[in-house]
Amino acid sequence: MKRIIFVLTFLIFISCSSKILLNDGYTKVPSNPKVFNNRIYFNKSVLAIIDTNAIYEEFQTNQYNGFEKQQNILARHNYQNSNTVYGVYKFYSNGNINLFYIDRTKPELTAQTFDPALTGWRGVLYTKKNKILGDIFTQTGQMNWQAGIQTYEFSVVGDTLFVELKNLHKYSYVKRKIDPTILNHNTNW
């Protein structure tokens, strides 16, 4: 009996931790939808403050060029930063989230840029204890590109989205309206 329980536990663990590599060649996403079990706490009322018809682009604050502090700026316009890749959040009406990374040297935004079947970290939005939270399956470690669930807290003030990770890091994103036809994708995780 103990052997059967061990084998079943092992199989469940393996199936939950299985990952699929997306077409971008490096983004891994979970193959088992049970990874996003907090989706049961999704409340559509949060969509009153989060725009699902727009993207939220990274806004860089406290950036330094050598010892000189740069002005706060949208990451796509920050040509002084040698890192050309910046983050963009996309929220969906079913409570799903994507975190895409875009290269500012390739400014054309296409349907492929925001196609979650091709690229982007996946997650779900939910509420708990009067907070808007999101579980995103993303890179969690520097070694071997480890991937797992990171829980973020979201808040919105006007057109600015604030994303906080465990009281460690707080990031700002600014809403940007773009052609809605390039954002129309199926999110069924």
XYZ file of C-alpha atoms in Angstrom, residues 46 49-50 56 89-91 95 97-99 123-127 130-136 150-157 160-165 170-171 173:
40
model
C -10.928 43.887 -10.370
C -9.596 49.130 -12.552
C -7.449 46.950 -14.845
C 0.934 48.013 -19.350
C 1.701 43.032 -18.862
C -1.481 41.981 -20.655
C -4.595 41.105 -18.648
C -8.524 36.496 -15.155
C -2.266 37.318 -17.233
C 0.717 37.391 -19.573
C 4.058 38.997 -18.905
C -0.437 33.549 -14.835
C -3.781 34.131 -13.169
C -5.234 37.121 -11.350
C -7.212 36.723 -8.114
C -8.179 38.486 -4.899
C -8.741 42.589 -0.156
C -5.576 42.455 -2.257
C -5.239 41.897 -5.993
C -2.712 39.114 -6.472
C -1.321 37.276 -9.433
C 0.461 33.946 -9.651
C 2.818 33.981 -12.616
C 5.922 33.834 -8.220
C 3.113 35.678 -6.450
C 2.838 39.418 -7.122
C 0.590 42.062 -5.608
C -1.042 44.454 -8.085
C -2.475 47.904 -7.488
C -3.654 50.534 -9.936
C -3.650 54.319 -9.619
C -0.297 53.264 -13.611
C -0.017 49.639 -12.560
C 2.180 48.878 -9.547
C 3.550 45.363 -9.208
C 5.191 44.272 -5.973
C 7.036 41.049 -5.222
C 8.124 47.332 -6.672
C 7.761 47.987 -10.379
C 3.897 50.030 -15.571
